[in-house]
Phi, psi and omega in degrees: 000108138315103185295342190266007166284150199260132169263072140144101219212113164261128156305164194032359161253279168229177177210125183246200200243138163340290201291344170101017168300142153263116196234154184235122182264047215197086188240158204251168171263194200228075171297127207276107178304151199218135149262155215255145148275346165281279190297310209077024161297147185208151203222163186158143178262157194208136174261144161248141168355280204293112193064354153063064177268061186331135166230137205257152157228146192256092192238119174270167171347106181252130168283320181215172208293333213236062172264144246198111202226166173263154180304205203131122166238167195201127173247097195284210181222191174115057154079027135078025171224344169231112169135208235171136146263010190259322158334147157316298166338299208264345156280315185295306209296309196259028145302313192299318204286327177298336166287310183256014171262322176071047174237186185238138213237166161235083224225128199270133180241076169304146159298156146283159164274171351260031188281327179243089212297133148328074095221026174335294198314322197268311164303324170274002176287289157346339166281321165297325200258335141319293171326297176314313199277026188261315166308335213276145176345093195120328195317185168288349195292157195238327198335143180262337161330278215297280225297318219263313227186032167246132187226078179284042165239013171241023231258128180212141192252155205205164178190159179173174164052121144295212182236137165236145169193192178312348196206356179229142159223159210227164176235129160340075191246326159352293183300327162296297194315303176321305175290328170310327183259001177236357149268348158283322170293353175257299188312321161202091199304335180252024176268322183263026172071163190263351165280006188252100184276148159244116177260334203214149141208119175266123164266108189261131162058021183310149194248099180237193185282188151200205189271000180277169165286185198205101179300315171311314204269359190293302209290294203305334209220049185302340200283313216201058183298358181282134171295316179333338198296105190320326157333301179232008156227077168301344201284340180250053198218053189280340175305316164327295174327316180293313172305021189265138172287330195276168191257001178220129198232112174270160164236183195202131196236169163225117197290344182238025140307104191285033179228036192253010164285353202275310144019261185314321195276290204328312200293237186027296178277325170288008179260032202180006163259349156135333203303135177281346158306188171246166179220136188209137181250162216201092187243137167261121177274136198084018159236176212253201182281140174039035183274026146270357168273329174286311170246164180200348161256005210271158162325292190322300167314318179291323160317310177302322197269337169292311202306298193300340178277323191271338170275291210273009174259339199282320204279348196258000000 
């Protein structure tokens, strides 16, 4: 047998091996939760029991003791095979969002694919969001962040971005997790209890299906590889759609992105499937995917990051 023969290769994500090696072509680095003396953002990790999940948390600046900030759970993205909530990408950016958002942040460290097959990625998300909901007034969770300085009648869920640069692009697969966990949490709501409101989801740059195949979700989803899977084509579910809880949903677009008709159809069927919220897309035009992360002081970024302060104060 040759091992080095390749049985199976998404460009720029992985490629795998006869012998079941796996190789990636991306590998992210490990950044130390920290605290910023300039925002006074201040981050640390915590494993949780269930599926043995990291979450990095994020608590911005406290003025006073008994201070009260809205949630954010945070799902990072890269085509459900790459990236870190731990990476530089993703650390920084949910230092900047927990600063100028002025939220208490959560940021999830799922398996990957394709060491860990789908529905890993949803299940330890789905762990988190149980974990969370333990807290809410009174539960049992014990974390003193969450317990201290969490304001679950404000709970908002967010995803987003792979990685871009000169030579990778990377997919949303974040925003699907985000939706994902917020079309479960409305089908079954009384697994996370009633203290837990959901109010908002933002999506940036989202990665769903459409009717072509899809090598990542082909390889990645051996229980259900048909693009059809409401898991990764809601647009073609609007009953499902309708059935979403939270009541404001942003999308966030790029204009020269290539995933960025995927966007446009979700906001569309969800306006025209029955769901009683509200919904508003937001596209920059003449950027590409997740190039807030690539630039991130540039305007446009800085644009993006108002869009976003203004859904969680409005929404909150």
């Amino acid at each position: 047998m040759d091992s080095n023969e390749v049985v199976y290769e998404v460009p720029r994500f992985f490629r795998v091996y006869k012998d079941g090696r796996i190789e990636k072509f991306r590998k992210h680095d490990f950044v130390h939760p920290s605290d910023n003396p300039i925002t006074g953002v201040r981050s640390k990790d915590i494993v949780v029991p269930e599926n043995d999940v990291t979450v990095r948390l994020y608590l911005p600046k406290i003025t006073q003791n008994d201070q009260k900030f809205p949630l954010l759970v945070y799902f990072h993205g890269g085509g459900f095979a790459i990236e870190s909530a731990f990476s530089t990408y993703y650390d920084s950016y949910l230092h900047s969002l927990a600063a100028e958002t002025n939220v208490l942040a959560v940021s999830v460290e799922y398996r990957l694919a394709p060491e860990h097959k789908i529905p890993a990625c949803y299940d330890d998300s789905w762990a988190i969001m149980k974990w969370v909901s333990q807290h809410a007034n009174g539960g049992q969770g014990t974390e003193p962040w969450l317990k201290s300085h969490a304001d679950f009648s404000g709970v908002f869920l967010s995803g987003s971005l792979g990685n871009n640069c000169s030579t990778y692009q990377g997919d949303s697969a974040g925003a699907n997790i985000a939706h994902n966990m917020m079309m479960r949490a409305s089908l079954d709501e009384d697994k996370l209890g009633d203290s837990l409101k959901l109010v908002g989801l933002a999506l940036i740059h989202p990665y769903f299906g459409t009717n072509e195949p899809d090598g990542i979700w082909s390889y990645c989803c051996p229980e259900n590889p048909k693009t059809d899977d409401p898991r990764f084509n809601p647009a073609a579910h609007p009953s499902l759609l309708s059935k979403l809880v939270c009541s404001k949903i942003l999308i966030c677009t790029g204009g020269k992105d290539f995933i960025r008709d995927r966007g446009w159809t979700y906001y569309e069927v969800l306006k025209k499937c029955g769901w009683k919220g509200e919904v508003e897309i937001k596209e920059t035009e003449g950027e590409e995917h997740v190039f807030h992360l690539v630039k991130p002081t540039c305007e446009r970024a800085k644009a993006l990051m108002k869009w976003l302060v203004d859904f969680f104060q409005q929404s909150g």
